[in-house]
mmCIF file of N, CA and C in Angstrom:
data_model
loop_
_atom_site.group_PDB
_atom_site.id
_atom_site.type_symbol
_atom_site.label_atom_id
_atom_site.label_comp_id
_atom_site.label_asym_id
_atom_site.label_seq_id
_atom_site.Cartn_x
_atom_site.Cartn_y
_atom_site.Cartn_z
ATOM 1 N N MET A 1 -7.404 -21.695 -35.894
ATOM 2 C CA MET A 1 -7.040 -20.422 -35.251
ATOM 3 C C MET A 1 -6.109 -19.694 -36.501
ATOM 4 N N PRO A 2 -6.370 -18.214 -36.385
ATOM 5 C CA PRO A 2 -5.672 -17.473 -37.475
ATOM 6 C C PRO A 2 -4.187 -17.453 -37.088
ATOM 7 N N ALA A 3 -3.338 -17.275 -38.220
ATOM 8 C CA ALA A 3 -1.958 -17.268 -38.006
ATOM 9 C C ALA A 3 -1.343 -16.036 -37.148
ATOM 10 N N GLY A 4 -0.501 -16.475 -36.246
ATOM 11 C CA GLY A 4 0.148 -15.547 -35.271
ATOM 12 C C GLY A 4 -0.598 -15.406 -34.023
ATOM 13 N N ILE A 5 -1.684 -16.122 -33.742
ATOM 14 C CA ILE A 5 -2.362 -16.130 -32.605
ATOM 15 C C ILE A 5 -1.990 -17.465 -31.891
ATOM 16 N N ARG A 6 -1.623 -17.425 -30.568
ATOM 17 C CA ARG A 6 -1.449 -18.577 -29.775
ATOM 18 C C ARG A 6 -2.185 -18.582 -28.483
ATOM 19 N N VAL A 7 -2.549 -19.783 -27.989
ATOM 20 C CA VAL A 7 -3.378 -19.773 -26.790
ATOM 21 C C VAL A 7 -2.280 -20.248 -25.705
ATOM 22 N N LEU A 8 -2.140 -19.269 -24.709
ATOM 23 C CA LEU A 8 -1.030 -19.711 -23.646
ATOM 24 C C LEU A 8 -1.845 -20.410 -22.578
ATOM 25 N N GLU A 9 -3.088 -20.088 -22.338
ATOM 26 C CA GLU A 9 -3.808 -20.742 -21.148
ATOM 27 C C GLU A 9 -5.143 -20.693 -21.413
ATOM 28 N N ALA A 10 -6.038 -21.778 -20.861
ATOM 29 C CA ALA A 10 -7.430 -21.653 -20.886
ATOM 30 C C ALA A 10 -8.073 -22.167 -19.688
ATOM 31 N N TYR A 11 -9.150 -21.634 -19.211
ATOM 32 C CA TYR A 11 -9.812 -21.981 -18.022
ATOM 33 C C TYR A 11 -11.115 -21.248 -17.947
ATOM 34 N N GLU A 12 -12.055 -21.946 -17.125
ATOM 35 C CA GLU A 12 -13.421 -21.354 -16.957
ATOM 36 C C GLU A 12 -13.338 -20.307 -15.717
ATOM 37 N N SER A 13 -14.143 -19.378 -15.832
ATOM 38 C CA SER A 13 -14.152 -18.282 -14.867
ATOM 39 C C SER A 13 -15.667 -18.134 -14.313
ATOM 40 N N THR A 14 -15.595 -17.661 -13.026
ATOM 41 C CA THR A 14 -16.874 -17.312 -12.379
ATOM 42 C C THR A 14 -17.039 -15.823 -12.357
ATOM 43 N N VAL A 15 -16.010 -15.105 -12.879
ATOM 44 C CA VAL A 15 -16.159 -13.659 -12.911
ATOM 45 C C VAL A 15 -16.897 -13.158 -14.212
ATOM 46 N N LYS A 16 -17.772 -12.322 -13.907
ATOM 47 C CA LYS A 16 -18.567 -11.751 -15.184
ATOM 48 C C LYS A 16 -17.802 -10.698 -15.762
ATOM 49 N N ILE A 17 -18.001 -10.623 -17.046
ATOM 50 C CA ILE A 17 -17.310 -9.614 -17.877
ATOM 51 C C ILE A 17 -17.443 -8.178 -17.228
ATOM 52 N N LYS A 18 -18.523 -7.882 -16.939
ATOM 53 C CA LYS A 18 -18.936 -6.468 -16.491
ATOM 54 C C LYS A 18 -18.021 -6.102 -15.331
ATOM 55 N N HIS A 19 -17.438 -7.098 -14.585
ATOM 56 C CA HIS A 19 -16.549 -6.885 -13.445
ATOM 57 C C HIS A 19 -15.241 -6.661 -13.771
ATOM 58 N N LEU A 20 -14.752 -6.617 -15.007
ATOM 59 C CA LEU A 20 -13.403 -6.389 -15.318
ATOM 60 C C LEU A 20 -13.089 -4.937 -15.647
ATOM 61 N N THR A 21 -12.076 -4.387 -14.940
ATOM 62 C CA THR A 21 -11.972 -2.940 -14.895
ATOM 63 C C THR A 21 -10.622 -2.616 -15.442
ATOM 64 N N ARG A 22 -9.635 -3.164 -15.298
ATOM 65 C CA ARG A 22 -8.205 -2.883 -15.719
ATOM 66 C C ARG A 22 -7.565 -3.782 -16.622
ATOM 67 N N LEU A 23 -6.830 -3.162 -17.527
ATOM 68 C CA LEU A 23 -6.010 -4.055 -18.690
ATOM 69 C C LEU A 23 -4.535 -3.653 -18.521
ATOM 70 N N ARG A 24 -3.621 -4.598 -18.302
ATOM 71 C CA ARG A 24 -2.395 -4.362 -18.367
ATOM 72 C C ARG A 24 -1.859 -4.813 -19.664
ATOM 73 N N ALA A 25 -1.150 -3.932 -20.427
ATOM 74 C CA ALA A 25 -0.605 -4.258 -21.844
ATOM 75 C C ALA A 25 0.762 -3.803 -21.886
ATOM 76 N N GLN A 26 1.372 -4.456 -23.025
ATOM 77 C CA GLN A 26 2.898 -3.929 -23.394
ATOM 78 C C GLN A 26 2.739 -3.347 -24.737
ATOM 79 N N ILE A 27 3.172 -2.131 -24.840
ATOM 80 C CA ILE A 27 3.312 -1.536 -26.082
ATOM 81 C C ILE A 27 4.692 -1.332 -26.618
ATOM 82 N N THR A 28 5.096 -1.993 -27.693
ATOM 83 C CA THR A 28 6.564 -1.750 -28.184
ATOM 84 C C THR A 28 6.692 -0.879 -29.360
ATOM 85 N N LEU A 29 7.233 0.242 -29.208
ATOM 86 C CA LEU A 29 7.362 1.115 -30.200
ATOM 87 C C LEU A 29 8.770 0.942 -30.886
ATOM 88 N N GLU A 30 8.739 0.763 -32.175
ATOM 89 C CA GLU A 30 9.893 0.397 -32.962
ATOM 90 C C GLU A 30 10.131 1.579 -33.865
ATOM 91 N N TYR A 31 11.554 1.933 -33.919
ATOM 92 C CA TYR A 31 12.061 2.999 -34.598
ATOM 93 C C TYR A 31 13.303 2.443 -35.423
ATOM 94 N N ASP A 32 13.087 2.599 -36.775
ATOM 95 C CA ASP A 32 14.059 2.119 -37.634
ATOM 96 C C ASP A 32 15.426 2.780 -37.509
ATOM 97 N N ARG A 33 15.413 4.102 -37.202
ATOM 98 C CA ARG A 33 16.722 4.797 -36.971
ATOM 99 C C ARG A 33 17.147 4.938 -35.578
ATOM 100 N N GLY A 34 16.535 4.103 -34.702
ATOM 101 C CA GLY A 34 16.924 4.151 -33.264
ATOM 102 C C GLY A 34 15.797 4.880 -32.511
ATOM 103 N N VAL A 35 15.706 4.709 -31.258
ATOM 104 C CA VAL A 35 14.879 5.522 -30.364
ATOM 105 C C VAL A 35 15.364 6.885 -30.234
ATOM 106 N N PRO A 36 14.445 7.702 -30.484
ATOM 107 C CA PRO A 36 14.888 9.113 -30.346
ATOM 108 C C PRO A 36 15.340 9.437 -28.883
ATOM 109 N N GLU A 37 16.337 10.334 -28.842
ATOM 110 C CA GLU A 37 17.117 10.639 -27.676
ATOM 111 C C GLU A 37 16.132 11.011 -26.545
ATOM 112 N N GLN A 38 15.108 11.873 -26.728
ATOM 113 C CA GLN A 38 14.249 12.402 -25.582
ATOM 114 C C GLN A 38 12.971 11.560 -25.539
ATOM 115 N N ALA A 39 12.843 10.536 -26.207
ATOM 116 C CA ALA A 39 11.698 9.708 -26.303
ATOM 117 C C ALA A 39 11.014 9.360 -24.932
ATOM 118 N N GLU A 40 11.887 8.769 -24.046
ATOM 119 C CA GLU A 40 11.321 8.360 -22.719
ATOM 120 C C GLU A 40 10.779 9.531 -21.944
ATOM 121 N N ARG A 41 11.610 10.589 -21.823
ATOM 122 C CA ARG A 41 11.212 11.706 -21.111
ATOM 123 C C ARG A 41 9.986 12.443 -21.675
ATOM 124 N N THR A 42 9.917 12.687 -22.985
ATOM 125 C CA THR A 42 8.687 13.437 -23.527
ATOM 126 C C THR A 42 7.507 12.557 -23.526
ATOM 127 N N ILE A 43 7.534 11.238 -23.666
ATOM 128 C CA ILE A 43 6.377 10.335 -23.686
ATOM 129 C C ILE A 43 5.924 10.183 -22.235
ATOM 130 N N THR A 44 6.692 10.152 -21.334
ATOM 131 C CA THR A 44 6.222 10.170 -19.871
ATOM 132 C C THR A 44 5.734 11.502 -19.483
ATOM 133 N N GLU A 45 6.276 12.622 -19.921
ATOM 134 C CA GLU A 45 5.678 13.933 -19.747
ATOM 135 C C GLU A 45 4.290 14.020 -20.361
ATOM 136 N N LEU A 46 4.146 13.496 -21.478
ATOM 137 C CA LEU A 46 2.864 13.491 -22.217
ATOM 138 C C LEU A 46 1.548 12.908 -21.376
ATOM 139 N N PHE A 47 1.942 11.760 -20.901
ATOM 140 C CA PHE A 47 0.803 10.962 -20.131
ATOM 141 C C PHE A 47 0.787 11.417 -18.718
ATOM 142 N N SER A 48 1.640 12.094 -18.157
ATOM 143 C CA SER A 48 1.523 12.465 -16.819
ATOM 144 C C SER A 48 1.130 13.932 -16.600
ATOM 145 N N GLY A 49 0.981 14.581 -17.776
ATOM 146 C CA GLY A 49 0.599 16.085 -17.764
ATOM 147 C C GLY A 49 -0.831 16.163 -17.760
ATOM 148 N N GLY A 50 -1.165 17.264 -18.487
ATOM 149 C CA GLY A 50 -2.568 17.638 -18.628
ATOM 150 C C GLY A 50 -3.369 16.736 -19.607
ATOM 151 N N PRO A 51 -4.548 17.329 -20.100
ATOM 152 C CA PRO A 51 -5.351 16.482 -20.985
ATOM 153 C C PRO A 51 -4.605 15.860 -22.264
ATOM 154 N N VAL A 52 -4.916 14.619 -22.464
ATOM 155 C CA VAL A 52 -4.406 14.035 -23.814
ATOM 156 C C VAL A 52 -5.652 13.711 -24.538
ATOM 157 N N LEU A 53 -6.065 14.373 -25.527
ATOM 158 C CA LEU A 53 -7.225 14.282 -26.224
ATOM 159 C C LEU A 53 -7.038 13.355 -27.681
ATOM 160 N N VAL A 54 -7.823 12.433 -27.699
ATOM 161 C CA VAL A 54 -7.711 11.449 -28.935
ATOM 162 C C VAL A 54 -9.154 11.275 -29.405
ATOM 163 N N LYS A 55 -9.265 10.892 -30.716
ATOM 164 C CA LYS A 55 -10.533 10.486 -31.220
ATOM 165 C C LYS A 55 -10.796 9.073 -31.186
ATOM 166 N N LYS A 56 -11.941 8.739 -30.678
ATOM 167 C CA LYS A 56 -12.220 7.325 -30.511
ATOM 168 C C LYS A 56 -13.601 6.992 -31.179
ATOM 169 N N ARG A 57 -13.689 5.854 -31.746
ATOM 170 C CA ARG A 57 -15.039 5.390 -32.440
ATOM 171 C C ARG A 57 -16.092 5.216 -31.394
ATOM 172 N N THR A 58 -17.201 5.494 -31.714
ATOM 173 C CA THR A 58 -18.260 5.236 -30.672
ATOM 174 C C THR A 58 -19.123 3.952 -31.099
ATOM 175 N N LYS A 59 -19.888 3.542 -30.200
ATOM 176 C CA LYS A 59 -20.661 2.294 -30.614
ATOM 177 C C LYS A 59 -21.642 2.623 -31.861
ATOM 178 N N SER A 60 -22.049 3.814 -31.924
ATOM 179 C CA SER A 60 -22.901 4.238 -33.069
ATOM 180 C C SER A 60 -22.314 4.381 -34.270
ATOM 181 N N GLY A 61 -20.867 4.220 -34.263
ATOM 182 C CA GLY A 61 -20.216 4.428 -35.562
ATOM 183 C C GLY A 61 -19.711 5.853 -35.867
ATOM 184 N N GLY A 62 -19.848 6.691 -34.873
ATOM 185 C CA GLY A 62 -19.261 8.097 -34.973
ATOM 186 C C GLY A 62 -18.093 8.135 -34.344
ATOM 187 N N GLU A 63 -17.473 9.448 -34.068
ATOM 188 C CA GLU A 63 -16.308 9.688 -33.392
ATOM 189 C C GLU A 63 -16.589 10.531 -32.167
ATOM 190 N N ALA A 64 -15.849 10.316 -31.122
ATOM 191 C CA ALA A 64 -15.996 11.253 -29.913
ATOM 192 C C ALA A 64 -14.401 11.533 -29.567
ATOM 193 N N GLU A 65 -14.265 12.760 -29.030
ATOM 194 C CA GLU A 65 -12.918 13.123 -28.532
ATOM 195 C C GLU A 65 -12.954 12.828 -27.031
ATOM 196 N N LEU A 66 -11.846 12.115 -26.496
ATOM 197 C CA LEU A 66 -11.746 11.669 -25.303
ATOM 198 C C LEU A 66 -10.316 11.919 -24.736
ATOM 199 N N ASP A 67 -10.348 12.073 -23.361
ATOM 200 C CA ASP A 67 -9.142 12.486 -22.641
ATOM 201 C C ASP A 67 -8.620 11.119 -22.059
ATOM 202 N N LEU A 68 -7.460 10.808 -22.487
ATOM 203 C CA LEU A 68 -6.759 9.534 -21.896
ATOM 204 C C LEU A 68 -6.253 9.522 -20.483
ATOM 205 N N THR A 69 -5.943 10.759 -20.052
ATOM 206 C CA THR A 69 -5.214 10.872 -18.764
ATOM 207 C C THR A 69 -5.922 10.153 -17.653
ATOM 208 N N PRO A 70 -7.279 10.267 -17.372
ATOM 209 C CA PRO A 70 -7.957 9.726 -16.341
ATOM 210 C C PRO A 70 -8.013 8.082 -16.429
ATOM 211 N N MET A 71 -7.823 7.687 -17.631
ATOM 212 C CA MET A 71 -7.867 6.195 -18.012
ATOM 213 C C MET A 71 -6.596 5.475 -17.758
ATOM 214 N N ILE A 72 -5.494 6.184 -17.456
ATOM 215 C CA ILE A 72 -4.285 5.628 -17.467
ATOM 216 C C ILE A 72 -3.924 5.465 -15.846
ATOM 217 N N PHE A 73 -3.775 4.298 -15.408
ATOM 218 C CA PHE A 73 -3.542 4.046 -13.914
ATOM 219 C C PHE A 73 -2.116 3.722 -13.673
ATOM 220 N N GLY A 74 -1.320 3.412 -14.655
ATOM 221 C CA GLY A 74 0.056 3.181 -14.472
ATOM 222 C C GLY A 74 0.748 3.095 -15.815
ATOM 223 N N LEU A 75 2.103 3.543 -15.769
ATOM 224 C CA LEU A 75 2.936 3.446 -16.987
ATOM 225 C C LEU A 75 4.379 3.396 -16.642
ATOM 226 N N SER A 76 4.947 2.388 -17.056
ATOM 227 C CA SER A 76 6.400 2.318 -17.045
ATOM 228 C C SER A 76 7.087 2.131 -18.366
ATOM 229 N N MET A 77 8.382 2.464 -18.502
ATOM 230 C CA MET A 77 8.914 2.474 -19.804
ATOM 231 C C MET A 77 10.383 1.867 -19.664
ATOM 232 N N ARG A 78 10.792 1.443 -20.832
ATOM 233 C CA ARG A 78 12.325 0.776 -20.722
ATOM 234 C C ARG A 78 12.670 0.764 -22.251
ATOM 235 N N LYS A 79 14.038 0.971 -22.526
ATOM 236 C CA LYS A 79 14.424 0.862 -23.754
ATOM 237 C C LYS A 79 14.889 -0.639 -23.896
ATOM 238 N N ALA A 80 14.130 -1.437 -24.722
ATOM 239 C CA ALA A 80 14.286 -2.784 -24.860
ATOM 240 C C ALA A 80 15.445 -2.966 -25.844
ATOM 241 N N SER A 81 15.826 -2.147 -26.651
ATOM 242 C CA SER A 81 16.967 -2.282 -27.603
ATOM 243 C C SER A 81 17.249 -0.852 -28.263
ATOM 244 N N ALA A 82 18.227 -0.783 -29.021
ATOM 245 C CA ALA A 82 18.530 0.536 -29.702
ATOM 246 C C ALA A 82 17.302 0.926 -30.520
ATOM 247 N N GLN A 83 16.591 0.131 -31.108
ATOM 248 C CA GLN A 83 15.400 0.466 -31.933
ATOM 249 C C GLN A 83 13.995 0.361 -31.244
ATOM 250 N N GLU A 84 13.952 -0.264 -30.048
ATOM 251 C CA GLU A 84 12.625 -0.507 -29.237
ATOM 252 C C GLU A 84 12.597 0.217 -27.907
ATOM 253 N N LEU A 85 11.381 0.791 -27.855
ATOM 254 C CA LEU A 85 11.041 1.468 -26.537
ATOM 255 C C LEU A 85 9.796 0.593 -26.155
ATOM 256 N N GLU A 86 9.809 0.078 -24.902
ATOM 257 C CA GLU A 86 8.706 -0.750 -24.536
ATOM 258 C C GLU A 86 7.960 -0.015 -23.331
ATOM 259 N N LEU A 87 6.749 0.112 -23.376
ATOM 260 C CA LEU A 87 5.887 0.759 -22.338
ATOM 261 C C LEU A 87 4.967 -0.392 -21.832
ATOM 262 N N THR A 88 4.892 -0.374 -20.457
ATOM 263 C CA THR A 88 3.985 -1.297 -19.946
ATOM 264 C C THR A 88 2.972 -0.370 -19.213
ATOM 265 N N VAL A 89 1.560 -0.630 -19.592
ATOM 266 C CA VAL A 89 0.488 0.360 -19.207
ATOM 267 C C VAL A 89 -0.593 -0.368 -18.522
ATOM 268 N N LEU A 90 -1.237 0.273 -17.427
ATOM 269 C CA LEU A 90 -2.361 -0.217 -16.848
ATOM 270 C C LEU A 90 -3.474 0.788 -17.126
ATOM 271 N N VAL A 91 -4.465 0.318 -17.951
ATOM 272 C CA VAL A 91 -5.463 1.233 -18.382
ATOM 273 C C VAL A 91 -6.854 0.647 -18.041
ATOM 274 N N SER A 92 -7.812 1.584 -18.153
ATOM 275 C CA SER A 92 -9.355 1.186 -18.070
ATOM 276 C C SER A 92 -9.725 0.297 -18.989
ATOM 277 N N ALA A 93 -10.282 -0.824 -18.537
ATOM 278 C CA ALA A 93 -10.841 -2.021 -19.495
ATOM 279 C C ALA A 93 -12.148 -1.514 -19.977
ATOM 280 N N GLN A 94 -12.980 -0.977 -19.259
ATOM 281 C CA GLN A 94 -14.347 -0.600 -19.484
ATOM 282 C C GLN A 94 -14.798 0.590 -18.745
ATOM 283 N N ASN A 95 -15.876 1.192 -19.291
ATOM 284 C CA ASN A 95 -16.594 2.315 -18.717
ATOM 285 C C ASN A 95 -15.758 3.389 -18.072
ATOM 286 N N PRO A 96 -14.985 4.101 -19.005
ATOM 287 C CA PRO A 96 -14.879 3.837 -20.434
ATOM 288 C C PRO A 96 -13.665 2.946 -20.657
ATOM 289 N N SER A 97 -13.743 2.286 -21.892
ATOM 290 C CA SER A 97 -12.574 1.429 -22.147
ATOM 291 C C SER A 97 -11.529 2.260 -22.871
ATOM 292 N N CYS A 98 -10.118 1.874 -22.673
ATOM 293 C CA CYS A 98 -9.088 2.578 -23.352
ATOM 294 C C CYS A 98 -8.201 1.465 -24.043
ATOM 295 N N ASN A 99 -8.486 1.486 -25.356
ATOM 296 C CA ASN A 99 -7.698 0.542 -26.219
ATOM 297 C C ASN A 99 -6.211 1.053 -26.160
ATOM 298 N N PRO A 100 -5.099 0.333 -25.892
ATOM 299 C CA PRO A 100 -3.852 0.667 -25.799
ATOM 300 C C PRO A 100 -3.316 1.460 -27.043
ATOM 301 N N GLN A 101 -3.847 0.992 -28.157
ATOM 302 C CA GLN A 101 -3.548 1.664 -29.617
ATOM 303 C C GLN A 101 -3.833 3.274 -29.352
ATOM 304 N N LEU A 102 -4.745 3.582 -28.501
ATOM 305 C CA LEU A 102 -5.046 5.009 -28.346
ATOM 306 C C LEU A 102 -3.719 5.782 -27.893
ATOM 307 N N LEU A 103 -2.966 5.009 -26.922
ATOM 308 C CA LEU A 103 -1.806 5.742 -26.686
ATOM 309 C C LEU A 103 -0.871 5.915 -27.756
ATOM 310 N N VAL A 104 -0.686 5.001 -28.497
ATOM 311 C CA VAL A 104 0.029 5.093 -29.671
ATOM 312 C C VAL A 104 -0.390 6.318 -30.498
ATOM 313 N N ASN A 105 -1.634 6.354 -30.811
ATOM 314 C CA ASN A 105 -2.314 7.512 -31.586
ATOM 315 C C ASN A 105 -1.948 8.935 -30.893
ATOM 316 N N ALA A 106 -2.049 8.912 -29.500
ATOM 317 C CA ALA A 106 -1.745 10.171 -28.910
ATOM 318 C C ALA A 106 -0.140 10.567 -29.151
ATOM 319 N N ILE A 107 0.738 9.462 -29.051
ATOM 320 C CA ILE A 107 2.216 9.862 -29.419
ATOM 321 C C ILE A 107 2.232 10.507 -30.700
ATOM 322 N N GLU A 108 1.609 9.788 -31.675
ATOM 323 C CA GLU A 108 1.772 10.299 -33.040
ATOM 324 C C GLU A 108 1.196 11.806 -33.185
ATOM 325 N N ARG A 109 0.113 11.945 -32.497
ATOM 326 C CA ARG A 109 -0.574 13.319 -32.639
ATOM 327 C C ARG A 109 0.140 14.469 -31.940
ATOM 328 N N TYR A 110 0.622 14.210 -30.598
ATOM 329 C CA TYR A 110 1.279 15.226 -29.845
ATOM 330 C C TYR A 110 2.808 15.237 -29.901
ATOM 331 N N LEU A 111 3.496 14.149 -30.259
ATOM 332 C CA LEU A 111 4.919 14.166 -30.347
ATOM 333 C C LEU A 111 5.270 13.546 -31.592
ATOM 334 N N PRO A 112 5.004 14.291 -32.837
ATOM 335 C CA PRO A 112 5.295 13.813 -34.159
ATOM 336 C C PRO A 112 6.813 13.298 -34.328
ATOM 337 N N GLU A 113 7.667 14.015 -33.487
ATOM 338 C CA GLU A 113 9.089 13.607 -33.691
ATOM 339 C C GLU A 113 9.459 12.342 -32.941
ATOM 340 N N GLN A 114 8.482 11.844 -32.198
ATOM 341 C CA GLN A 114 8.707 10.532 -31.357
ATOM 342 C C GLN A 114 7.853 9.484 -31.974
ATOM 343 N N LYS A 115 7.194 9.743 -33.130
ATOM 344 C CA LYS A 115 6.267 8.890 -33.808
ATOM 345 C C LYS A 115 7.038 7.527 -34.209
ATOM 346 N N PRO A 116 6.598 6.438 -33.761
ATOM 347 C CA PRO A 116 7.328 5.117 -34.040
ATOM 348 C C PRO A 116 7.058 4.742 -35.598
ATOM 349 N N ASP A 117 7.953 3.967 -36.040
ATOM 350 C CA ASP A 117 7.734 3.393 -37.431
ATOM 351 C C ASP A 117 6.749 2.302 -37.432
ATOM 352 N N PHE A 118 6.659 1.525 -36.236
ATOM 353 C CA PHE A 118 5.821 0.551 -36.138
ATOM 354 C C PHE A 118 5.548 0.422 -34.584
ATOM 355 N N ALA A 119 4.336 -0.112 -34.293
ATOM 356 C CA ALA A 119 3.961 -0.451 -32.861
ATOM 357 C C ALA A 119 3.413 -1.711 -32.767
ATOM 358 N N ARG A 120 3.818 -2.446 -31.680
ATOM 359 C CA ARG A 120 3.181 -3.840 -31.391
ATOM 360 C C ARG A 120 2.538 -3.604 -29.977
ATOM 361 N N ILE A 121 1.428 -4.205 -29.765
ATOM 362 C CA ILE A 121 0.641 -4.353 -28.543
ATOM 363 C C ILE A 121 0.283 -5.710 -28.100
ATOM 364 N N LYS A 122 0.644 -6.086 -26.887
ATOM 365 C CA LYS A 122 0.365 -7.222 -26.309
ATOM 366 C C LYS A 122 -0.403 -7.175 -25.111
ATOM 367 N N ARG A 123 -1.585 -7.659 -24.991
ATOM 368 C CA ARG A 123 -2.315 -7.701 -23.779
ATOM 369 C C ARG A 123 -1.709 -8.672 -22.739
ATOM 370 N N LEU A 124 -1.444 -8.233 -21.488
ATOM 371 C CA LEU A 124 -0.660 -9.174 -20.627
ATOM 372 C C LEU A 124 -1.732 -9.771 -19.472
ATOM 373 N N GLU A 125 -2.564 -8.871 -19.166
ATOM 374 C CA GLU A 125 -3.381 -9.486 -17.984
ATOM 375 C C GLU A 125 -4.609 -8.435 -17.891
ATOM 376 N N ILE A 126 -5.808 -9.003 -17.441
ATOM 377 C CA ILE A 126 -7.050 -8.188 -17.224
ATOM 378 C C ILE A 126 -7.268 -8.334 -15.613
ATOM 379 N N TYR A 127 -7.764 -7.372 -15.005
ATOM 380 C CA TYR A 127 -8.082 -7.358 -13.594
ATOM 381 C C TYR A 127 -9.539 -7.034 -13.331
ATOM 382 N N ASP A 128 -10.034 -7.596 -12.151
ATOM 383 C CA ASP A 128 -11.379 -7.243 -11.783
ATOM 384 C C ASP A 128 -11.462 -6.053 -10.794
ATOM 385 N N GLU A 129 -12.536 -5.760 -10.290
ATOM 386 C CA GLU A 129 -12.769 -4.619 -9.512
ATOM 387 C C GLU A 129 -11.960 -4.518 -8.286
ATOM 388 N N GLN A 130 -11.481 -5.608 -7.700
ATOM 389 C CA GLN A 130 -10.582 -5.664 -6.439
ATOM 390 C C GLN A 130 -9.054 -5.754 -6.955
ATOM 391 N N GLY A 131 -8.766 -5.701 -8.167
ATOM 392 C CA GLY A 131 -7.416 -5.613 -8.615
ATOM 393 C C GLY A 131 -6.940 -7.098 -8.836
ATOM 394 N N ASN A 132 -7.653 -8.080 -8.793
ATOM 395 C CA ASN A 132 -7.306 -9.667 -8.868
ATOM 396 C C ASN A 132 -7.234 -9.933 -10.308
ATOM 397 N N PRO A 133 -6.326 -10.661 -10.709
ATOM 398 C CA PRO A 133 -6.193 -11.137 -12.099
ATOM 399 C C PRO A 133 -7.342 -12.031 -12.530
ATOM 400 N N PHE A 134 -7.833 -11.762 -13.739
ATOM 401 C CA PHE A 134 -9.057 -12.405 -14.183
ATOM 402 C C PHE A 134 -8.689 -13.764 -14.438
ATOM 403 N N ARG A 135 -9.419 -14.784 -13.666
ATOM 404 C CA ARG A 135 -9.235 -16.191 -13.870
ATOM 405 C C ARG A 135 -10.574 -16.898 -14.017
#
C-alpha cells in the first residue's frame, strides 16, 4: 500500500456503485499567517450565493465549465486552529460528480485573499440514493 494511506475498515457490499449519490468530505484549509479574518463569512457567502463556475476535466480529456452550487448539499465550517479552517461538505458523488478539490479551486479563483497556502481533503463517507451510508 502506498505511504500515507491507511485502511480503516473493509467489508463486502451489496450496493452497486451507480447507486452512490453523495460524498461527505472534510477540507482543511491551512494558512501560514493565520486564517484571514473574514474567511468564514466570505467562503460561506461564496457557496450559498449565485453560480460558482469552475473548470473540470471531462472524460474525453478536455475541460468544461461547471457550476458547483447545485452540487453542494451541505457545508459547515469551523476554525480548527489559528492556522486552519475546516469545512465539512456534502457534495454530489456522481451524475455529475463534484470532487471536493473543486471547492478549493473556487476559493482560489473567486476569493484570492482567502486562498490557502495548503489544502488537505479527507473523504469521510459515501451515501446511497436513500441517504444511507455505503456499506
